[in-house]
Tab-separated table of C-alpha atoms in Angstrom:
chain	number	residue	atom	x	y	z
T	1	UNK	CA	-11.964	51.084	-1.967
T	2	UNK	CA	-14.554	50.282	0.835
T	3	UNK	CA	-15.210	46.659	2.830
T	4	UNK	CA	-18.517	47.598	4.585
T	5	UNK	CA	-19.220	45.557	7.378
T	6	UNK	CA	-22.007	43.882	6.370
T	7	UNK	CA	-19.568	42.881	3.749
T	8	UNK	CA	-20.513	44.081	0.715
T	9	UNK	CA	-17.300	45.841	-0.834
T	10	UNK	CA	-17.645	49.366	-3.644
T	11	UNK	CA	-14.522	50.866	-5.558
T	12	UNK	CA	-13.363	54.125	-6.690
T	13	UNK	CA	-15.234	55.987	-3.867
T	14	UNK	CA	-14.208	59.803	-3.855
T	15	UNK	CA	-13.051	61.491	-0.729
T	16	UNK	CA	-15.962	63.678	0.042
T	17	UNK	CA	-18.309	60.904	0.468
T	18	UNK	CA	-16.230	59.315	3.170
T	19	UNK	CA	-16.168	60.352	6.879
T	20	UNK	CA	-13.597	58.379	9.392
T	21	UNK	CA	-15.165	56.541	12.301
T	22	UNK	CA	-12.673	56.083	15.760
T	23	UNK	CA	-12.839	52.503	16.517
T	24	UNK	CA	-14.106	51.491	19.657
T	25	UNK	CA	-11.865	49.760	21.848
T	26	UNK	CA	-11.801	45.964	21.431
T	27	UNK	CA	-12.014	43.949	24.772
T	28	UNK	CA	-9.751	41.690	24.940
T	29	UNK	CA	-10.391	39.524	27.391
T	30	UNK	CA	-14.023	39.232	26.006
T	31	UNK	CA	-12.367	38.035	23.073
T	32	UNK	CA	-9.498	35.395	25.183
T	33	UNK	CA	-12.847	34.141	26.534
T	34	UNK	CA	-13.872	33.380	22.984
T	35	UNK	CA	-10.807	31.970	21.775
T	36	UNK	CA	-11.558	29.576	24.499
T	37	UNK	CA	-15.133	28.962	24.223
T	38	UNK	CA	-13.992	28.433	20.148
T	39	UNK	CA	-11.317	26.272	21.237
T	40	UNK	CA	-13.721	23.901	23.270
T	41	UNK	CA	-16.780	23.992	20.597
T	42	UNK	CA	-13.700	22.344	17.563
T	43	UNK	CA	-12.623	19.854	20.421
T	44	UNK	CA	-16.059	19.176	21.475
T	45	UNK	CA	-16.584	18.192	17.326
T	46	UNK	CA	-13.543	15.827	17.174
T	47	UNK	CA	-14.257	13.745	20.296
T	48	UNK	CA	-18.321	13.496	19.792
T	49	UNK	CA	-18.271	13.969	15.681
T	50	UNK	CA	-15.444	12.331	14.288
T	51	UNK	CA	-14.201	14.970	12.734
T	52	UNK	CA	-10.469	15.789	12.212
T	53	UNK	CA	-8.494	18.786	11.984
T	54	UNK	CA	-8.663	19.320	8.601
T	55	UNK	CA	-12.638	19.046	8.314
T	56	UNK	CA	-12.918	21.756	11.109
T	57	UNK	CA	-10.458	23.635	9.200
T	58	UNK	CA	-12.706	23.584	6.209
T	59	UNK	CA	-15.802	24.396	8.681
T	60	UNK	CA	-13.815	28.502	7.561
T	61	UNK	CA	-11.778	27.830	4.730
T	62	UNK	CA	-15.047	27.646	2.185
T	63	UNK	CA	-12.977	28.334	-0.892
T	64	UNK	CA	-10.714	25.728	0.379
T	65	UNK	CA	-7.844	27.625	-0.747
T	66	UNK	CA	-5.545	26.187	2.234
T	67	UNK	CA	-6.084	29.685	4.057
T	68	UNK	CA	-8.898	31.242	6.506
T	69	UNK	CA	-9.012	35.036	5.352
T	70	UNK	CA	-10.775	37.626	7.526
T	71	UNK	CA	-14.275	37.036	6.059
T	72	UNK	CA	-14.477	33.205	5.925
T	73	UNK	CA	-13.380	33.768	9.925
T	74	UNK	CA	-15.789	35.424	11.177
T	75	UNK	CA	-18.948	34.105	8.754
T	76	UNK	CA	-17.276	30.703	9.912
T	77	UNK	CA	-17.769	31.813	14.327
T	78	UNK	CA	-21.202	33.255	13.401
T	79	UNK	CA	-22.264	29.859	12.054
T	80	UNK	CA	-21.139	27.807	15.723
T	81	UNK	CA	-22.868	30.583	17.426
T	82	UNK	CA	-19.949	32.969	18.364
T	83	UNK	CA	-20.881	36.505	17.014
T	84	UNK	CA	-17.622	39.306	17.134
T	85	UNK	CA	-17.504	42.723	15.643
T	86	UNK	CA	-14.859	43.000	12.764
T	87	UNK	CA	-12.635	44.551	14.823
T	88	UNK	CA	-12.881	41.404	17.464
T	89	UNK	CA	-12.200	38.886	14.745
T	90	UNK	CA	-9.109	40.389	13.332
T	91	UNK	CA	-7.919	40.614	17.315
T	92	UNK	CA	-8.884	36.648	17.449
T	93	UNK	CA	-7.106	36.177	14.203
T	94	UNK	CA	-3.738	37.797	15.500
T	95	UNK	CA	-4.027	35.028	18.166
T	96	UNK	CA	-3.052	32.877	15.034
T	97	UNK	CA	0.658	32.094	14.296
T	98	UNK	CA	0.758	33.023	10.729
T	99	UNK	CA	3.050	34.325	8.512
T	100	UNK	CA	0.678	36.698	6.772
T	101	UNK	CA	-1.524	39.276	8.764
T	102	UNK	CA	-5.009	38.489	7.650
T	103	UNK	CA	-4.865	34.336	7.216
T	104	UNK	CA	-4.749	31.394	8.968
T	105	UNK	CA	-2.836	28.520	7.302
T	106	UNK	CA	-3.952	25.297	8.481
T	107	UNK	CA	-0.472	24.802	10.638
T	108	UNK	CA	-1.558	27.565	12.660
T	109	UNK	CA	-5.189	26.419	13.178
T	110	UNK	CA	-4.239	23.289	14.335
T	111	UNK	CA	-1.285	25.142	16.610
T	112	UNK	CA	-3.196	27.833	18.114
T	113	UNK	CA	-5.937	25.777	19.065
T	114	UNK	CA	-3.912	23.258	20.545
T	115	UNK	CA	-6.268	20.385	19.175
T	116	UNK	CA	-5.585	17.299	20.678
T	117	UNK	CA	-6.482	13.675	18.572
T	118	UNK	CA	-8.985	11.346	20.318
T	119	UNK	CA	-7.258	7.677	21.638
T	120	UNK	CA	-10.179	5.459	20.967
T	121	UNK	CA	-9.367	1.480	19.416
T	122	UNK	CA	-10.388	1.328	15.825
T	123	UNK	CA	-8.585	-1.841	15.234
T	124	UNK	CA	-11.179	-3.585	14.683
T	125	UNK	CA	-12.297	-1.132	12.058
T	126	UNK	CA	-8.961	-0.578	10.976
T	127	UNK	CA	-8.905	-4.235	10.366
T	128	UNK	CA	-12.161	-5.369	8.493
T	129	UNK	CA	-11.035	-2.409	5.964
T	130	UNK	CA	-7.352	-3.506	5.462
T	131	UNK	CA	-8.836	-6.866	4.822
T	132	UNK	CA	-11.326	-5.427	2.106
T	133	UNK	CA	-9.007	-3.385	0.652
T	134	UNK	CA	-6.262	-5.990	0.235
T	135	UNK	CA	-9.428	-9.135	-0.908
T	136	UNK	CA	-9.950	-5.994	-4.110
T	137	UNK	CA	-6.180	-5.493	-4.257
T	138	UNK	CA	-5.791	-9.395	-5.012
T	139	UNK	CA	-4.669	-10.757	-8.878
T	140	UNK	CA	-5.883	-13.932	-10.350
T	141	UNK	CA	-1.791	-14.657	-10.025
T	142	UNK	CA	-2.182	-14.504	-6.303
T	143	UNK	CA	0.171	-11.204	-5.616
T	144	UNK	CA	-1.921	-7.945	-4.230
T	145	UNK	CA	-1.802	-5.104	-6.942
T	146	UNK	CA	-2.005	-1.774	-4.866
T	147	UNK	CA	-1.142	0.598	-7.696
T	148	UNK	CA	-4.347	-0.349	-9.545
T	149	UNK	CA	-6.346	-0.213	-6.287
T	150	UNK	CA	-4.523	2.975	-5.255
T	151	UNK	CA	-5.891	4.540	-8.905
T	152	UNK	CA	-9.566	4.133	-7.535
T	153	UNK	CA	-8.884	6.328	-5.013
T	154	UNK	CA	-7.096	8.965	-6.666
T	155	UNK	CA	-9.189	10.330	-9.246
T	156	UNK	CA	-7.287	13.286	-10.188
T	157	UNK	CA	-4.316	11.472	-10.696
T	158	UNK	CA	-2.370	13.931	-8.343
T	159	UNK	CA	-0.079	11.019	-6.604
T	160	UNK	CA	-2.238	11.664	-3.378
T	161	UNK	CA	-5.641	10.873	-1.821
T	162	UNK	CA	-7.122	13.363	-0.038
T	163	UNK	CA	-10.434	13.122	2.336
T	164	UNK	CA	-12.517	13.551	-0.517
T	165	UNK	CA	-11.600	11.174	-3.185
T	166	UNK	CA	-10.694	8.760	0.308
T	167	UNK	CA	-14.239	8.856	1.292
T	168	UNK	CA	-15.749	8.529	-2.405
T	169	UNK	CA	-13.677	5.390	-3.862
T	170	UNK	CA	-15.051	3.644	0.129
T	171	UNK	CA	-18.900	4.930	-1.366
T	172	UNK	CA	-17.754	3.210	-4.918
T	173	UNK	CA	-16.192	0.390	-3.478
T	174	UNK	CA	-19.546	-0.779	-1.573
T	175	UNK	CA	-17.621	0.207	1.805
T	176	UNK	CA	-19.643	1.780	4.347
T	177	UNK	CA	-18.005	3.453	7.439
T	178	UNK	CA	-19.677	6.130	10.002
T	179	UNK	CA	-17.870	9.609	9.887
T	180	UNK	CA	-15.958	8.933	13.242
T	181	UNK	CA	-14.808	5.695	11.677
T	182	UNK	CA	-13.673	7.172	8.818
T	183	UNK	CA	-12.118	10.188	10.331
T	184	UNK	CA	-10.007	8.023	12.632
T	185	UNK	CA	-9.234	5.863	9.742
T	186	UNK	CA	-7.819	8.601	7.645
T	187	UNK	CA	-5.847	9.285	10.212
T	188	UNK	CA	-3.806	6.476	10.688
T	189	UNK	CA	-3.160	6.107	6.569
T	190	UNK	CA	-1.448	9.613	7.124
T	191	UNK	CA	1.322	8.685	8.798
T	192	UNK	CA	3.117	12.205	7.975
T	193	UNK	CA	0.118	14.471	8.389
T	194	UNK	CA	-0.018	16.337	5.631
T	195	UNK	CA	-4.019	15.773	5.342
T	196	UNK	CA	-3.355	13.506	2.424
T	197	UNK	CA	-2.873	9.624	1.424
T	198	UNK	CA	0.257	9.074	-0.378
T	199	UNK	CA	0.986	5.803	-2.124
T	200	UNK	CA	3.167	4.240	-0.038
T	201	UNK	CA	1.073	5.266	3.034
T	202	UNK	CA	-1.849	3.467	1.588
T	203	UNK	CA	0.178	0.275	0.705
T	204	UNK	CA	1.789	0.565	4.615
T	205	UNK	CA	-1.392	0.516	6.057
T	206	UNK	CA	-2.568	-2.412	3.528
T	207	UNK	CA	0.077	-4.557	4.415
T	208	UNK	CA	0.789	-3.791	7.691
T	209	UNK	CA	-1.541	-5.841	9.811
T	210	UNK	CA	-2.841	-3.806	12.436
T	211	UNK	CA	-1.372	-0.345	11.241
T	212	UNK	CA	2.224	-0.857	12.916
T	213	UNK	CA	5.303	-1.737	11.489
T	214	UNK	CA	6.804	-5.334	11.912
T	215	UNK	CA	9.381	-7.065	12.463
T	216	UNK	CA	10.180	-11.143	11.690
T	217	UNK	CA	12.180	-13.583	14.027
T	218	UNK	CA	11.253	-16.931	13.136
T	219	UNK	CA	9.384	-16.385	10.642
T	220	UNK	CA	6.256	-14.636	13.009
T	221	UNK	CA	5.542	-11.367	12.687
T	222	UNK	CA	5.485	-9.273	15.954
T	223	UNK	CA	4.505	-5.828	16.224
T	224	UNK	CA	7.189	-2.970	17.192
T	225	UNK	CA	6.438	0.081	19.450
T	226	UNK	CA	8.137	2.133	21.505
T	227	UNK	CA	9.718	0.803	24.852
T	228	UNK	CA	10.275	-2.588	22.982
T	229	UNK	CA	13.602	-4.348	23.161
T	230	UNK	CA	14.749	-5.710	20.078
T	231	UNK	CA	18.042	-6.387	18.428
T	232	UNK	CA	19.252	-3.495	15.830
T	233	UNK	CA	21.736	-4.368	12.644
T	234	UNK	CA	24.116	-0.871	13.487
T	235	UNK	CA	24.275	1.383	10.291
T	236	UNK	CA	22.718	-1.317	8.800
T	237	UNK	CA	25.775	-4.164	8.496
T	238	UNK	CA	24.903	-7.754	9.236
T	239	UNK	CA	25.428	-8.183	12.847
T	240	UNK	CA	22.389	-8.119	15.016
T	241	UNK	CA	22.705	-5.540	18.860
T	242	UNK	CA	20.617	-6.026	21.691
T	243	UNK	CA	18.925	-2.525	22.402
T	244	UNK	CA	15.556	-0.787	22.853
T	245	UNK	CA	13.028	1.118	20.755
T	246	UNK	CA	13.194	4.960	22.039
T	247	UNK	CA	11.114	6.517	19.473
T	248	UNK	CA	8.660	5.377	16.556
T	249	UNK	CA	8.908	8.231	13.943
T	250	UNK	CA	5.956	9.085	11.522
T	251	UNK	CA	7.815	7.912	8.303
T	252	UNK	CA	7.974	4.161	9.732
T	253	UNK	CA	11.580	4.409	11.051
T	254	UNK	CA	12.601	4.229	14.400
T	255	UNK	CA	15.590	5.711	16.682
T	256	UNK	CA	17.032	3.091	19.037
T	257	UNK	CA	19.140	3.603	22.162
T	258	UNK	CA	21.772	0.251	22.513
T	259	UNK	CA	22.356	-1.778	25.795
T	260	UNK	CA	26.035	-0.688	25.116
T	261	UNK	CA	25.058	3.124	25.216
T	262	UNK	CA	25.341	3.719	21.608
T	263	UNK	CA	22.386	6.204	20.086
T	264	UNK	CA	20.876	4.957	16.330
T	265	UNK	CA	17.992	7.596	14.463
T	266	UNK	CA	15.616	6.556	11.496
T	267	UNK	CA	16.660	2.690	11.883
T	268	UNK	CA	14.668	0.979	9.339
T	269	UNK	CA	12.080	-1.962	10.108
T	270	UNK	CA	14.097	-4.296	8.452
T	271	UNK	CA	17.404	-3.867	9.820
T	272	UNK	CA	15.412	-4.700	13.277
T	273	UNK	CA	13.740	-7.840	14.833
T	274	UNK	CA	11.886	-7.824	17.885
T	275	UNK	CA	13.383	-10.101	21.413
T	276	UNK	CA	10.447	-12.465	21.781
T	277	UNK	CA	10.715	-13.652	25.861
T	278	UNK	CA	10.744	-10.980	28.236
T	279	UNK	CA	14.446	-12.954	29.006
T	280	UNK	CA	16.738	-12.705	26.440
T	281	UNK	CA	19.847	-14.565	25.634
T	282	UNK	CA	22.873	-12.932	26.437
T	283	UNK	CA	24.566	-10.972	23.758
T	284	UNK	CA	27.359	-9.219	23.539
T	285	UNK	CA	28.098	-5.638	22.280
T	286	UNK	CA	30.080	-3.838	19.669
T	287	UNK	CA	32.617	-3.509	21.890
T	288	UNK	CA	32.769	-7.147	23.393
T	289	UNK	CA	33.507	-7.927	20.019
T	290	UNK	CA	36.089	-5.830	19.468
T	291	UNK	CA	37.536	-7.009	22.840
T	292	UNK	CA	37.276	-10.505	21.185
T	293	UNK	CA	38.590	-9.868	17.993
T	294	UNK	CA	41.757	-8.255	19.652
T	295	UNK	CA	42.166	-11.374	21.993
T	296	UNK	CA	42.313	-13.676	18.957
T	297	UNK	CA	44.497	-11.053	17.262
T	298	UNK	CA	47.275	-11.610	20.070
T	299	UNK	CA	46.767	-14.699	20.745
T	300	UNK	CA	47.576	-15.425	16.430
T	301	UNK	CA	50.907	-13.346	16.770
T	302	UNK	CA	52.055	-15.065	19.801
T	303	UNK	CA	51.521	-18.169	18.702
């Protein structure tokens, strides 16, 4: 069986109507230099398009079957204007981390590429849609019903939105955003990037006020990031430690490093509340309570 390289493809061809060709040599640092000049032309497209990854992963994957093969590769470089020999592409294509010779999984796109997400604010963008989408979500009874909003979206009923059905229940729902709006907005639903909405993503973002996670001390909410010092309820029992945010992890928990030295991972937003005033009361530790507790224990069996 025969790929020609104009890619048409014929079976069953017999022997004597086949002569072998050597390859010629493939230049390798012709093809570096293109890996580069493809790496630039994808960034270039995120910054100044508002595209993400995944749309510049379908710019190849045309079947969208989750995988570049060899053909949707190089048709996919000849249409931004970079123009290898077979031989070149599948040398560009080993450049890819995959697991099977031949394909690029989106993983390894994104990897290989080292593709780098653009900063800018969309708050404000961010916000005017959380408000919309939480005015539809809202019950004659007062209480926000996300589920039924959440259907809108998801059209196929899979338990996920992805960019598609995102972008078309926006177009149903009278919502008009630019493609770098929407891109960026996308992005911060998927908080695990996995390309796709899930439920409780989309009702995070709803209800989350700016797209962080919050915390409540007297009754106002206050944003939590990293760096921040709040108090932590350890393992989460009822008594509140003084210590500081180390790390904000994509599924909305954080890890938190205590003033007393203990370490804490995937601390959820509840079991923390944020120090309002830069200067905090003093508190005292786990082990300043234990220190107390064993005063009062002597002092009870000398008494």
């Amino acid at each position: 069986d025969i790929d020609y390289d104009n890619g048409e493809r014929e079976t069953f061809i017999k022997a004597d109507l086949i002569k072998s060709r050597r390859h010629k040599q493939v230049d390798e640092d012709l093809v570096d230099d293109e890996m580069d000049r493809l790496r630039r032309k994808i960034q270039t497209a995120i910054e100044d398009k508002g595209m993400d990854f995944l749309e510049c992963f379908e710019h190849f994957d045309r079947d969208y079957s989750g995988e570049i093969d060899e053909r949707e590769f190089q048709d996919g470089l000849r249409r931004i204007g970079i123009d290898l020999t077979r031989d070149e592409a599948r040398s560009m294509m080993d450049r890819f981390p995959s697991r099977r010779r031949g394909r690029i999984s989106y993983r390894a796109f994104v990897k290989a590429l080292r593709l780098r997400r653009t900063t800018d604010n969309t708050a404000e963008v961010e916000q005017l849609l959380r408000d919309e989408l939480n005015r539809l979500a809202t019950t004659r009874h007062g209480r926000p019903n996300f589920s039924r909003l959440f259907d809108e979206f998801d059209r196929d009923g899979s338990g996920d939105i992805d960019r598609r059905e995102f972008r078309k229940g926006l177009e149903q729902l009278h919502i008009s955003l630019t493609t770098r709006d929407l891109m960026r907005v996308i992005n911060r639903f998927d908080r695990n990037g996995d390309g796709l909405i899930s439920y409780k993503e989309f009702v995070k973002f709803c209800e989350a006020g700016d797209g962080g996670y919050y915390g409540s001390s007297g009754g106002n909410s206050t944003r939590m990031r990293e760096g921040d010092k709040v108090e932590c309820r350890y393992k989460g029992r009822g008594k509140y430690y003084p210590g500081r945010i180390r790390r904000e992890n994509r599924d909305g928990t954080f890890d938190i490093d205590y003033d007393d030295g203990e370490k804490e991972t995937d601390v959820a937003p509840e079991n923390l509340r944020p120090i309002d005033s830069g200067i905090a009361k003093p508190q005292m530790s786990r082990v300043g309570d234990r220190v107390r507790e064993e005063i009062r224990r002597l002092a009870e069996t000398t008494s």
